[in-house]
mmCIF file of C-alpha atoms and ligand atoms in Angstrom:
data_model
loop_
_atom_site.group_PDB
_atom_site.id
_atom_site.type_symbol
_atom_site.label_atom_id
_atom_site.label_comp_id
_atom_site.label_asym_id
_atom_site.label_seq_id
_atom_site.Cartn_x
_atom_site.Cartn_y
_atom_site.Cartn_z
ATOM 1 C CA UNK A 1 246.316 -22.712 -8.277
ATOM 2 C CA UNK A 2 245.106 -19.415 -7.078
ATOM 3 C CA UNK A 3 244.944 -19.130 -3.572
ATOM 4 C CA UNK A 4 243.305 -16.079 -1.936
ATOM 5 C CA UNK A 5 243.753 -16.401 1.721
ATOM 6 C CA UNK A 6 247.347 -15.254 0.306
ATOM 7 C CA UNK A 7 246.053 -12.012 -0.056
ATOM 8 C CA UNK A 8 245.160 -10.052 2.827
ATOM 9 C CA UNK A 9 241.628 -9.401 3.172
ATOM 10 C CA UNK A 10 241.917 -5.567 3.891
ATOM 11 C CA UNK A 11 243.475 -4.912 0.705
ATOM 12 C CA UNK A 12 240.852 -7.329 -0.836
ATOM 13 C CA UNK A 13 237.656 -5.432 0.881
ATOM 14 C CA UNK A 14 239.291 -2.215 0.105
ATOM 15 C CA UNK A 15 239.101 -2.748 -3.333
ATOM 16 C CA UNK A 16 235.713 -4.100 -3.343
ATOM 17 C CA UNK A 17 233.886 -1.292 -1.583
ATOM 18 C CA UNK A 18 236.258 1.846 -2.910
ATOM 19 C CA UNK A 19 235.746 1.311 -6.975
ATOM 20 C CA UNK A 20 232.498 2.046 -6.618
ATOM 21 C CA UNK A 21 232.554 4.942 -4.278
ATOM 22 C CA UNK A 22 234.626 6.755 -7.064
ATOM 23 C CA UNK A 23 231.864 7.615 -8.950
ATOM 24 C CA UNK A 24 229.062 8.032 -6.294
ATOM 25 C CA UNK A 25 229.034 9.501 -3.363
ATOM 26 C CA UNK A 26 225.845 7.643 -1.620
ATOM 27 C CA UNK A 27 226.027 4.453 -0.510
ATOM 28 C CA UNK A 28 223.775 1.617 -1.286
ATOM 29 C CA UNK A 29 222.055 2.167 2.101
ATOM 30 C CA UNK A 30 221.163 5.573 0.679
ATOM 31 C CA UNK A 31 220.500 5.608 -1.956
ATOM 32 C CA UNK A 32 217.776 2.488 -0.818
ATOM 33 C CA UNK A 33 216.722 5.338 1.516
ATOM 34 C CA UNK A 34 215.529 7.641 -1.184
ATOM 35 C CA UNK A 35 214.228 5.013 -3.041
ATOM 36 C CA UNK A 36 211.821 5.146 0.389
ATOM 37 C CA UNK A 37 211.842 8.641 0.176
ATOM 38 C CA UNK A 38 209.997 8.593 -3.347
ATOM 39 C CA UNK A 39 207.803 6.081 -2.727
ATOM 40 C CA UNK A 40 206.780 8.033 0.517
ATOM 41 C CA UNK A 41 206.628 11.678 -1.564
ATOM 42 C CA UNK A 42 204.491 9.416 -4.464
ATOM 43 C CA UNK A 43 202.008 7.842 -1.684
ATOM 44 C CA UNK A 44 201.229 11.521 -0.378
ATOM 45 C CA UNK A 45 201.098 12.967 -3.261
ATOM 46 C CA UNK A 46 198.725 10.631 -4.783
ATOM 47 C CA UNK A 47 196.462 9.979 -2.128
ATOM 48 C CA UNK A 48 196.461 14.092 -1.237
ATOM 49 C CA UNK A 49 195.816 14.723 -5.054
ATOM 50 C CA UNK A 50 198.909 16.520 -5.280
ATOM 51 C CA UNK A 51 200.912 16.768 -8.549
ATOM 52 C CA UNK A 52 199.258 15.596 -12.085
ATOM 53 C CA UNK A 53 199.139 12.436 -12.670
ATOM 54 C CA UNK A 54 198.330 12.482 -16.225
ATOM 55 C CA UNK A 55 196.312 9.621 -18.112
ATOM 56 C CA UNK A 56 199.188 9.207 -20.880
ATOM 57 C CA UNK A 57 197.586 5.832 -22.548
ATOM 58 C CA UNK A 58 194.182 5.499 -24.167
ATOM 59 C CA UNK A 59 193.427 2.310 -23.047
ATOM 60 C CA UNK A 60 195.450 -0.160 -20.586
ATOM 61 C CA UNK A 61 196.090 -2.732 -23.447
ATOM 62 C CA UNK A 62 199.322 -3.779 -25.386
ATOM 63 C CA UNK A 63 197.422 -1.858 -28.273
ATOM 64 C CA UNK A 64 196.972 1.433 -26.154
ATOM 65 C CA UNK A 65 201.002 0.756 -25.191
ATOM 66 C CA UNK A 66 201.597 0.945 -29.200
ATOM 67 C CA UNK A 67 199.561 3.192 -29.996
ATOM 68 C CA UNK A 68 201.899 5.595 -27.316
ATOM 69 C CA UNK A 69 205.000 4.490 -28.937
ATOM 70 C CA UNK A 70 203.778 5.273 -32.501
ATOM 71 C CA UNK A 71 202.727 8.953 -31.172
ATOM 72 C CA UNK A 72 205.646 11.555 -31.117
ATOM 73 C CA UNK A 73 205.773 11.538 -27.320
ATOM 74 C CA UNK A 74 206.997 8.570 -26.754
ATOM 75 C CA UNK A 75 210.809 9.396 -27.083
ATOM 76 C CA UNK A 76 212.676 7.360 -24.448
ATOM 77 C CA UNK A 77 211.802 3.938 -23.380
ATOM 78 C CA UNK A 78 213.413 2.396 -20.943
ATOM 79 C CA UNK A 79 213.235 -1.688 -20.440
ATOM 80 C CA UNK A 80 214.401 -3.372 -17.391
ATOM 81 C CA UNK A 81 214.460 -7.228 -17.747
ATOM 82 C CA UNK A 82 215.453 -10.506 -15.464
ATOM 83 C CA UNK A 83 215.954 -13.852 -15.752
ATOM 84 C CA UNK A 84 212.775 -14.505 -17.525
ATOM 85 C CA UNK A 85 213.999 -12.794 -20.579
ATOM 86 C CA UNK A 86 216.713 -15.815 -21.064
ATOM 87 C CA UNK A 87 215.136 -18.629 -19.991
ATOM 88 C CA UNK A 88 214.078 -19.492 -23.854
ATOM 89 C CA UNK A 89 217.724 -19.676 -24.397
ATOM 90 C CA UNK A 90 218.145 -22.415 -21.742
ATOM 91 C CA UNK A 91 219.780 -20.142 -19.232
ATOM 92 C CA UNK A 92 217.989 -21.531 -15.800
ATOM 93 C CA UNK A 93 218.006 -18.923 -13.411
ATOM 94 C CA UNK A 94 221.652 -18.798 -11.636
ATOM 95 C CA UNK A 95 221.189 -17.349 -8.447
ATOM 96 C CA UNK A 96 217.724 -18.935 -7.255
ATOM 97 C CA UNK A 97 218.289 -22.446 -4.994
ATOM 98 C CA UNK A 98 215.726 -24.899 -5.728
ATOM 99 C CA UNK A 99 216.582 -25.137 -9.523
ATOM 100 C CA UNK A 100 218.247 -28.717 -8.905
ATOM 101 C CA UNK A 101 221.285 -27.215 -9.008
ATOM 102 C CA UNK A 102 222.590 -26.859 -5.907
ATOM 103 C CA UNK A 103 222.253 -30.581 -5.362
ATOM 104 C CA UNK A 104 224.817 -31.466 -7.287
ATOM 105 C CA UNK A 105 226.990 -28.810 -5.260
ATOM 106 C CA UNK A 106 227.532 -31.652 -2.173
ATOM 107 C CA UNK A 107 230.840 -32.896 -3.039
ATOM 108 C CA UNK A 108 231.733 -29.185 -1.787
ATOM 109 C CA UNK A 109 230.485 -29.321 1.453
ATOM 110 C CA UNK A 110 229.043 -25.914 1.442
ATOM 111 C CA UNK A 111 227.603 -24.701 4.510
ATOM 112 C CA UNK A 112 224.573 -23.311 3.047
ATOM 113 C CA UNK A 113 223.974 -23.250 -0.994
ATOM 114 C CA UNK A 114 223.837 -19.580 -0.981
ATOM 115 C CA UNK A 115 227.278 -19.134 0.251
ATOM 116 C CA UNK A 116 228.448 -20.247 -3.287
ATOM 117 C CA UNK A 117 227.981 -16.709 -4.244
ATOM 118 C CA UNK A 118 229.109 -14.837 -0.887
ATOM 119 C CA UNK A 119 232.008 -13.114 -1.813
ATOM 120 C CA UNK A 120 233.568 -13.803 1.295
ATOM 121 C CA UNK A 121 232.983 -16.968 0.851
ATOM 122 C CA UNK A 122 234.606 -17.319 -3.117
ATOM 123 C CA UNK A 123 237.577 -15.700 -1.940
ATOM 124 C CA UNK A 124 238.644 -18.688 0.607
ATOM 125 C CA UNK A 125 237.073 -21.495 -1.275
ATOM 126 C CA UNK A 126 236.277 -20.439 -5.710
ATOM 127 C CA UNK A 127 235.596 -24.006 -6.439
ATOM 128 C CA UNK A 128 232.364 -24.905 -6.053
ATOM 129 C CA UNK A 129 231.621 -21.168 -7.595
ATOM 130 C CA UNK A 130 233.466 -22.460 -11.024
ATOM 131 C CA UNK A 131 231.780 -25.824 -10.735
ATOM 132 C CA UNK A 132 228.672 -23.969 -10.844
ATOM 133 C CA UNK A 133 229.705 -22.098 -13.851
ATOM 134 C CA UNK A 134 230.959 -24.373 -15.708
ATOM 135 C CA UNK A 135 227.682 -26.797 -15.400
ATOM 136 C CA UNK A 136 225.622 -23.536 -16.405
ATOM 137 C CA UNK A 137 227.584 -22.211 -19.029
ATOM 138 C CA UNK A 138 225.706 -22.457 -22.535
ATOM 139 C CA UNK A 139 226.357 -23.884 -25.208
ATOM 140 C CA UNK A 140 226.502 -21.041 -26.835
ATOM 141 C CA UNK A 141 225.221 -17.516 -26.565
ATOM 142 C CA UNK A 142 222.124 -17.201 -28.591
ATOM 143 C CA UNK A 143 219.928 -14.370 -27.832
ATOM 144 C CA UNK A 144 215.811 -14.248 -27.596
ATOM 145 C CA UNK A 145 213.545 -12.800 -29.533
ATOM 146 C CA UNK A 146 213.117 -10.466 -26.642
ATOM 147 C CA UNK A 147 217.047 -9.389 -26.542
ATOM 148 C CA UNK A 148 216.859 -8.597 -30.619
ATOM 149 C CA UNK A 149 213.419 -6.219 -29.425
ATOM 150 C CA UNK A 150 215.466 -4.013 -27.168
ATOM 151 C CA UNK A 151 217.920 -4.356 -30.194
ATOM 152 C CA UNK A 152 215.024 -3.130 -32.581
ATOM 153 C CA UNK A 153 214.000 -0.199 -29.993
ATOM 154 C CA UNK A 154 217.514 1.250 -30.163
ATOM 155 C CA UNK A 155 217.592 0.720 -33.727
ATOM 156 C CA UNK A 156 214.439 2.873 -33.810
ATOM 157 C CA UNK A 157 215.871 5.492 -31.525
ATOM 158 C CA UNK A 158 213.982 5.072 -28.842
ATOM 159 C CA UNK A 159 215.731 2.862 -26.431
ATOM 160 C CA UNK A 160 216.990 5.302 -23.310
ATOM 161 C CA UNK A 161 218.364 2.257 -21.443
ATOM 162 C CA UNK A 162 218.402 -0.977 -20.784
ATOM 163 C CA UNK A 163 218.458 -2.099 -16.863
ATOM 164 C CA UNK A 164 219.209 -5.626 -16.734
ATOM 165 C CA UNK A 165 219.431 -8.233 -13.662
ATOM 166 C CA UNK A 166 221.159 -11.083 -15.904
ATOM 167 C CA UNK A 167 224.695 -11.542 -15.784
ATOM 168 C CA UNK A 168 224.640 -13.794 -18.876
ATOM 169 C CA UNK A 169 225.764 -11.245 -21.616
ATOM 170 C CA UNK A 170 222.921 -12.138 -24.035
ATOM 171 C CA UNK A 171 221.962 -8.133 -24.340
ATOM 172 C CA UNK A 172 225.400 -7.184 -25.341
ATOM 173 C CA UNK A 173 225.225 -10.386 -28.143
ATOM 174 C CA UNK A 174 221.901 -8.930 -29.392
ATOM 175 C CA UNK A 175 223.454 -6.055 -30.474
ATOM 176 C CA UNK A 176 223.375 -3.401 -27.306
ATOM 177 C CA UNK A 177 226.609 -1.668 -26.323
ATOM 178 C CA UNK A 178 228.050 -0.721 -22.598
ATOM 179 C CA UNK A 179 226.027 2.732 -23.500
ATOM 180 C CA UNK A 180 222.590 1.094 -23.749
ATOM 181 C CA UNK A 181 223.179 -0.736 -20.869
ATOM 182 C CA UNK A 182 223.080 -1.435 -17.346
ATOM 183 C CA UNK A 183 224.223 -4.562 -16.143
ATOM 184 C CA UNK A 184 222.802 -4.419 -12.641
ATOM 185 C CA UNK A 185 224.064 -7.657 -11.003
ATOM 186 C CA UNK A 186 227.165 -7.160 -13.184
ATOM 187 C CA UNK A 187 228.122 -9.851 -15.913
ATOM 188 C CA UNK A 188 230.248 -12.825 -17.167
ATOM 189 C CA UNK A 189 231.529 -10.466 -20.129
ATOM 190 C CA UNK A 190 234.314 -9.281 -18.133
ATOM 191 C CA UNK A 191 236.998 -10.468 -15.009
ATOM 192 C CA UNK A 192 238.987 -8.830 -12.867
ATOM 193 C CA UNK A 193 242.031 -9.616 -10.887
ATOM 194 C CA UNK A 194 241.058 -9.604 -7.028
ATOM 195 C CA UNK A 195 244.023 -8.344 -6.283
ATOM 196 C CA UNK A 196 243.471 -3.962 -5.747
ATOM 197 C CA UNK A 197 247.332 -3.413 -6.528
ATOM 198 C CA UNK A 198 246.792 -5.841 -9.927
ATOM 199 C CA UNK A 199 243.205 -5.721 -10.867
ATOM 200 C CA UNK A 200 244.098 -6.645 -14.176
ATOM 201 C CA UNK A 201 241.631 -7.698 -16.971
ATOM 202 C CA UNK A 202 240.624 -9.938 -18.818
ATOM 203 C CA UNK A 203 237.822 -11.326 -21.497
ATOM 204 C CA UNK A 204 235.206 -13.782 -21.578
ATOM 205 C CA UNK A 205 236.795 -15.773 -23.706
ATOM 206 C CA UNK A 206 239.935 -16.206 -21.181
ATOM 207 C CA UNK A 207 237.866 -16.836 -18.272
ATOM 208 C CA UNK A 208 235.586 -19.260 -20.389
ATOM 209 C CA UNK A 209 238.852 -21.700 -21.358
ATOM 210 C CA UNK A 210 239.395 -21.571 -17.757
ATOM 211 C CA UNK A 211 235.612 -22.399 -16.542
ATOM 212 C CA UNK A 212 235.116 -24.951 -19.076
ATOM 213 C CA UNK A 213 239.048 -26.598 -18.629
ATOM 214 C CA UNK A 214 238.337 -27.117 -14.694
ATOM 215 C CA UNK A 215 241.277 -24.651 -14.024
ATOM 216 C CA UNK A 216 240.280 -22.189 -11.097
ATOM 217 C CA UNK A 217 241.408 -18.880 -12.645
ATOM 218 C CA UNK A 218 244.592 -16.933 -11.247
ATOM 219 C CA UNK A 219 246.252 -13.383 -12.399
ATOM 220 C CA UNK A 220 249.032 -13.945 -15.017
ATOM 221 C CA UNK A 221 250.641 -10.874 -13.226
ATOM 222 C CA UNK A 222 250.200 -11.889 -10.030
ATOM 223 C CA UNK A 223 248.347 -15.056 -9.788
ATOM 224 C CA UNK A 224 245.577 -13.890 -7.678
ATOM 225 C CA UNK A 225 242.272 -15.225 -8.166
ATOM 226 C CA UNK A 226 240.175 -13.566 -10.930
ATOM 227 C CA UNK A 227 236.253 -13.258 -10.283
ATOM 228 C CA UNK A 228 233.741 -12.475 -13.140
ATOM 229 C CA UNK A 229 232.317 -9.205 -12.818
ATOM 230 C CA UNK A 230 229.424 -10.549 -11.452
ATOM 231 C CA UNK A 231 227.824 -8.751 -8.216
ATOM 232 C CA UNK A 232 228.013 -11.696 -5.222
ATOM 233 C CA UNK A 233 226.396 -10.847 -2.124
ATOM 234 C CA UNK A 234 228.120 -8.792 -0.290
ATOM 235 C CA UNK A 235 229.283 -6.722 -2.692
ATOM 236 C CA UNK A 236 228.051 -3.378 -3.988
ATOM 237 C CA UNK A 237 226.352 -3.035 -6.805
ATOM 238 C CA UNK A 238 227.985 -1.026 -9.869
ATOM 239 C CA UNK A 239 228.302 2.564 -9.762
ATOM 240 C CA UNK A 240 226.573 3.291 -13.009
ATOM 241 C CA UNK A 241 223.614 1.791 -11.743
ATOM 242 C CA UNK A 242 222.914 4.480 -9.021
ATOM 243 C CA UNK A 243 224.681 7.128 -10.972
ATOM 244 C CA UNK A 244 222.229 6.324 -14.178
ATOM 245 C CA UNK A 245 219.374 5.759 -12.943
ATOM 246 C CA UNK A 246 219.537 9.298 -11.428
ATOM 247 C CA UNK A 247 219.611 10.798 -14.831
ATOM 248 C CA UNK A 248 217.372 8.552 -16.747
ATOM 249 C CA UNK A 249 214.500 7.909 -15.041
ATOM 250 C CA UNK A 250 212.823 11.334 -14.607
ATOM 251 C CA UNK A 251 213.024 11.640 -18.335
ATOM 252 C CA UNK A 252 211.742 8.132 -18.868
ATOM 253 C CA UNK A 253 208.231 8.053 -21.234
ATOM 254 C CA UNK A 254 208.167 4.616 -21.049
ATOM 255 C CA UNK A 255 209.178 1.824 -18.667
ATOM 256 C CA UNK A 256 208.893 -2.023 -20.132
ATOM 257 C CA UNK A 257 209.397 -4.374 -17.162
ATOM 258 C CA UNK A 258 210.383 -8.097 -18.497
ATOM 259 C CA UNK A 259 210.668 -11.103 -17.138
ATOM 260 C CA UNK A 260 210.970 -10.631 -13.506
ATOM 261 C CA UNK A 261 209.137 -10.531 -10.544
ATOM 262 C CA UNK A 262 210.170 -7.855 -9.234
ATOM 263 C CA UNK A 263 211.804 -8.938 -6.043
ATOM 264 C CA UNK A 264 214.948 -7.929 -6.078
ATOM 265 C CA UNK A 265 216.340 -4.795 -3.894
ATOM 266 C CA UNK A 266 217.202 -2.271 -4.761
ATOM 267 C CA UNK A 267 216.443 -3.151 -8.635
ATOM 268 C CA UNK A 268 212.615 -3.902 -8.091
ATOM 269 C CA UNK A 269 212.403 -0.098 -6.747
ATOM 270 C CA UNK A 270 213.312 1.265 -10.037
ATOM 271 C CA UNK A 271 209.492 0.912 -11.042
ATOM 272 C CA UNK A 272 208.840 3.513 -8.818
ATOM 273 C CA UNK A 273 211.533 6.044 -10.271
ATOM 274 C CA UNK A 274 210.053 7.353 -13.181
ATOM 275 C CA UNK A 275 207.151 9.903 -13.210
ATOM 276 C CA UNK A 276 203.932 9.724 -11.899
ATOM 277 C CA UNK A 277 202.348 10.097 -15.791
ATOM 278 C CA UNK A 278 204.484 7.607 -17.498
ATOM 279 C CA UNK A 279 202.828 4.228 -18.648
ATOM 280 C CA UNK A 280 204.190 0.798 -17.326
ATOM 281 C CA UNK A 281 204.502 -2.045 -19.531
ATOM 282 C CA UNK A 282 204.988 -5.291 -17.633
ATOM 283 C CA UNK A 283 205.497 -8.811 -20.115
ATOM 284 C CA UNK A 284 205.562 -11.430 -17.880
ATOM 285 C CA UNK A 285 204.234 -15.405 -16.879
ATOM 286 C CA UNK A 286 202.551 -13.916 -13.818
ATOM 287 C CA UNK A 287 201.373 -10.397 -12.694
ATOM 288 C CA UNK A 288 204.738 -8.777 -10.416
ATOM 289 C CA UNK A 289 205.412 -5.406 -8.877
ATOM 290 C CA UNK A 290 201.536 -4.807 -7.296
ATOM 291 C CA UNK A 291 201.256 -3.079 -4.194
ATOM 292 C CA UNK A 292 200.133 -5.016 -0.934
ATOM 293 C CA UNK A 293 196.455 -5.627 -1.969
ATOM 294 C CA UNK A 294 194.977 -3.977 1.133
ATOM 295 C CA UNK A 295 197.175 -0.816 0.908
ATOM 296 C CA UNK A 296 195.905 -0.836 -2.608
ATOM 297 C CA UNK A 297 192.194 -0.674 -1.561
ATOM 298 C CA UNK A 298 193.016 1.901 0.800
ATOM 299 C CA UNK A 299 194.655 4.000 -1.984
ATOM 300 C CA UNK A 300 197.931 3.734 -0.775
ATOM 301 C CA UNK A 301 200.936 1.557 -2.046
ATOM 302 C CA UNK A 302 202.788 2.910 -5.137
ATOM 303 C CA UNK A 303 203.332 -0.087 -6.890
ATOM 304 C CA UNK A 304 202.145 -1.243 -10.147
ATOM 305 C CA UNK A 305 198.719 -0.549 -10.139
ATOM 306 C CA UNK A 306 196.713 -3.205 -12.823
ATOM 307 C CA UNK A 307 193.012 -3.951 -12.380
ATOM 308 C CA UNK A 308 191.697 -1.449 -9.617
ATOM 309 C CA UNK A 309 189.689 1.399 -10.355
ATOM 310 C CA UNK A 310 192.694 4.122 -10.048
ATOM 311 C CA UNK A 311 194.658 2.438 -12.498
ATOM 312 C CA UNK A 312 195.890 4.852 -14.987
ATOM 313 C CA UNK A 313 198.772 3.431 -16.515
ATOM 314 C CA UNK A 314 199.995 0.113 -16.056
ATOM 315 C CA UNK A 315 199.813 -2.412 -18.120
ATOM 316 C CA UNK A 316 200.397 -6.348 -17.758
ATOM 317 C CA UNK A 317 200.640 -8.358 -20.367
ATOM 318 C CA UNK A 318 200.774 -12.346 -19.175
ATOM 319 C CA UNK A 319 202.740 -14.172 -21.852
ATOM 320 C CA UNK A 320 206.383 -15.320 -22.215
ATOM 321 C CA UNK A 321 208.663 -12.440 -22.963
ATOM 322 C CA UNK A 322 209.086 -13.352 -26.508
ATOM 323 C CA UNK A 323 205.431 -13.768 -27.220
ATOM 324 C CA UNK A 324 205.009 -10.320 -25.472
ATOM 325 C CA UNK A 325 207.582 -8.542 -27.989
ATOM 326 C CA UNK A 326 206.157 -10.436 -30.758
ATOM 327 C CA UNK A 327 203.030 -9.405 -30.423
ATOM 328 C CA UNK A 328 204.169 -5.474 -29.461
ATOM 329 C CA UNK A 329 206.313 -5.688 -32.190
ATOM 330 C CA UNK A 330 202.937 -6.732 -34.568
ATOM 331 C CA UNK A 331 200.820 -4.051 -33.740
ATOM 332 C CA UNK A 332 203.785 -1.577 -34.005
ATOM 333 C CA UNK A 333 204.070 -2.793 -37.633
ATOM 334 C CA UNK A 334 207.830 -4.084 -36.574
ATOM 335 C CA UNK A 335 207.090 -7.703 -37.244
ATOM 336 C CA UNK A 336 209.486 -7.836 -40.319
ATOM 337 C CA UNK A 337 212.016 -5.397 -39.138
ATOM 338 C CA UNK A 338 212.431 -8.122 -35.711
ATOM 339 C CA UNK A 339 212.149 -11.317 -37.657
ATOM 340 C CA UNK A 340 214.964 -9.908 -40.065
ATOM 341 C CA UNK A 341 217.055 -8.691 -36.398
ATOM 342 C CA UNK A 342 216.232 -12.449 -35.254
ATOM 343 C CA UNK A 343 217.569 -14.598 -38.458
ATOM 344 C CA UNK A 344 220.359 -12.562 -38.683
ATOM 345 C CA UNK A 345 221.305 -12.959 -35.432
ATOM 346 C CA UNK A 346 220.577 -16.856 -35.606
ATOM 347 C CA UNK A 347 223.271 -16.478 -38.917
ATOM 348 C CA UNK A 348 225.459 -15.072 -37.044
ATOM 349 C CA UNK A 349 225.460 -17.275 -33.517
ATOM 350 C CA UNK A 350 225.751 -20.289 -35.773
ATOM 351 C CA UNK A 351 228.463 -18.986 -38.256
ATOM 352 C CA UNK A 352 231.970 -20.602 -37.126
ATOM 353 C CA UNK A 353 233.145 -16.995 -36.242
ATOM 354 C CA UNK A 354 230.113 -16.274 -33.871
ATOM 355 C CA UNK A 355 231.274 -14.459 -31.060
ATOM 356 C CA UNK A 356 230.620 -11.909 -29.047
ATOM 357 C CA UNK A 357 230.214 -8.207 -30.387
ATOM 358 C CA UNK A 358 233.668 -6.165 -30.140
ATOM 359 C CA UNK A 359 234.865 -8.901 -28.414
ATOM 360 C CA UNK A 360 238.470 -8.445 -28.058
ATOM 361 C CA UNK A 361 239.632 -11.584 -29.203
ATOM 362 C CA UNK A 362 239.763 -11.218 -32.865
ATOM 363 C CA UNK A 363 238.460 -13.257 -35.689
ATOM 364 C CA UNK A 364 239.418 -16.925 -34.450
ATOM 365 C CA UNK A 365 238.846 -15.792 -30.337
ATOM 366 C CA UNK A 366 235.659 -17.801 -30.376
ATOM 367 C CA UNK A 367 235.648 -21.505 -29.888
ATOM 368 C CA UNK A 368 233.167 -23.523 -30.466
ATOM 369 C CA UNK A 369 231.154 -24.801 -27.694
ATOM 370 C CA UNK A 370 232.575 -28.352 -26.823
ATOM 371 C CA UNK A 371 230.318 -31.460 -26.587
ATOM 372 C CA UNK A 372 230.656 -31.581 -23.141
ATOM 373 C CA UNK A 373 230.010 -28.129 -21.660
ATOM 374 C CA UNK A 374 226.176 -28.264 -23.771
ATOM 375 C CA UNK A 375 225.903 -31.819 -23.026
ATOM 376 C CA UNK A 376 226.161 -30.773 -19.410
ATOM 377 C CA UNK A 377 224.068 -28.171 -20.102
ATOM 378 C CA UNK A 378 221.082 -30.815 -21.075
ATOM 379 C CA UNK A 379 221.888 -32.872 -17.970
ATOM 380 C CA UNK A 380 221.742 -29.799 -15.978
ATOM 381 C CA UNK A 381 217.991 -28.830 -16.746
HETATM 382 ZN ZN1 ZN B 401 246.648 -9.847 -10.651
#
């Protein structure tokens, strides 16, 4: 058994806050302050009728929304999705407490259910963590209808980047590579060592033998604990996702927002990144992202902006994410070109080989799912 109170917590806290810093120079605190800073330079510039703010849609409809994308100036779209893209693939969402879940967490004695994913936390005491996981792990990976339409946009050539909150890998299954993406909570894909001196890797197919065989994962090198490289609290998020967003989203035409709410710091923000002309496509159960209703009716606020008389460009379309892309994908004249994506997909998820796209494994890496992780995986819901 791992145990990382062997490990001294300097070293540990060293390695968490330095990777990052490698590739950026702001911090998180920052770079959240020039998120304020735009959405202070977009309020003035709005409500003092500076800069253009150009009417880029003919209509605030999923139809005016194709009818962009089918133009020539729609070049780069960027989609930024949450846990509402995966919940048709029986993923329940794994951070929020009141899913049931954390109830069945008591045996660990935690002192509050969020501390399961403190890394401070983890490091002393993984187990209820890998409990956690190993009740939500699926079945098996089988991506939405949704995940093979972000496949379909890069396909097309239009897909700048995807900016995802889930940490369950389904993107990267669908057919998107480490390019197309940002995994902004991080994901299960990959591990690392905690040690800094080791921080050796390893696949999701190692860590998943572990999860699913009870065994709390340690280092083969140095038997350290190894954590998924998924973003605790506490931790930073990646660099690429402050590095990225830099680059793409002044050159974004088009922002699809789907399946969250639009809550999340510094994530949520990213709305408010691209320019003031281009369109905002939200598919969603429930209108997200508005701007506090009275600032709204003063003018102010730059968030999305749906139903009042200034809106200009945002559009919200209230279905699940799958219906959304469906329907987008209809009046694009895409319907075959996804429903081919889809079944192949569904081929390949339920072929004995299934596995993960160049997963390093090889052919026979993948098991199949055992009885009990799904079966635990019905109980769970
Ligand atoms: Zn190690």
């Amino acid at each position: 058994m791992a145990d990382a109170s062997e490990h001294p917590e300097c070293s540990e806290d060293k390695e968490f806050t330095s990777e990052p810093e490698e590739e950026t120079k702001s911090s998180p605190e920052e770079e959240e302050e020039e998120v304020d800073m735009d959405v202070l330079r977009n309020l003035f510039s709005r409500t003092l009728g500076l800069g253009s703010a150009d009417k880029v849609l003919d209509e605030l409809s999923l139809e005016g929304v194709a009818r962009y994308i089918k133009s020539d100036k729609c070049k780069n779209i960027i989609c930024m999705v949450g846990a509402g893209i995966s919940t048709s693939a029986g993923i329940p969402d794994f951070r929020s407490p009141g899913t049931g879940l954390y109830a069945n967490l008591k045996k660990y004695n935690l002192p509050y259910p969020e501390a399961i994913f403190q890394i401070d936390y983890f490091k002393k005491h993984p187990e209820p963590f890998f409990a956690l996981a190993k009740e939500l792990y699926p079945g098996q990976f089988k991506p939405t209808v949704c995940h093979y339409f972000m496949k379909l946009l890069k396909d097309k050539g239009l897909l700048k980047r995807c900016y995802t909150q889930n940490i369950d890998t389904l993107e990267r299954v669908a057919g998107l590579e480490g390019d197309d993406l940002i995994e902004a909570h991080g994901t299960f894909y990959s591990s690392h060592c905690v040690s800094y001196s080791c921080h050796k890797e390893y696949n999701l197919d190692w860590m998943k033998d572990k999860i699913l065989s009870d065994r709390i994962p340690s280092c083969d090198e140095c038997s350290s604990l190894v954590k998924p490289d998924i973003v605790f609290f506490g931790e930073n998020l990646p660099a690429r996702f402050f590095t990225s967003m830099k680059m793409d989203f002044p050159s974004c035409d088009l922002l699809i927002i789907m399946g969250t709410s639009l809550q999340v710091q510094p994530f949520a923000g990213l709305v408010g990144r691209v320019s003031k002309s281009c369109p905002r496509l939200l598919i969603n159960m429930e209108k997200a992202g508005q701007a506090d209703p009275l600032l709204g009716l003063l003018g102010f606020g730059s968030g999305m902006d749906f139903d009042s008389d200034k809106a200009y460009r945002d559009v919200a379309h209230i279905s699940t994410c799958d219906d959304g892309c469906l329907a987008l994908a209809d009046l694009l004249g895409w319907k075959e070109d996804l429903d081919a994506l889809v079944k192949q997909g569904k081929n390949w998820c339920d072929s004995p080989g299934g596995k993960t796209k160049d997963d390093e494994g090889g052919e026979t890496a993948d098991k199949p799912s055992t009885a009990s992780a799904k079966q635990q995986e019905e109980e769970s819901r």
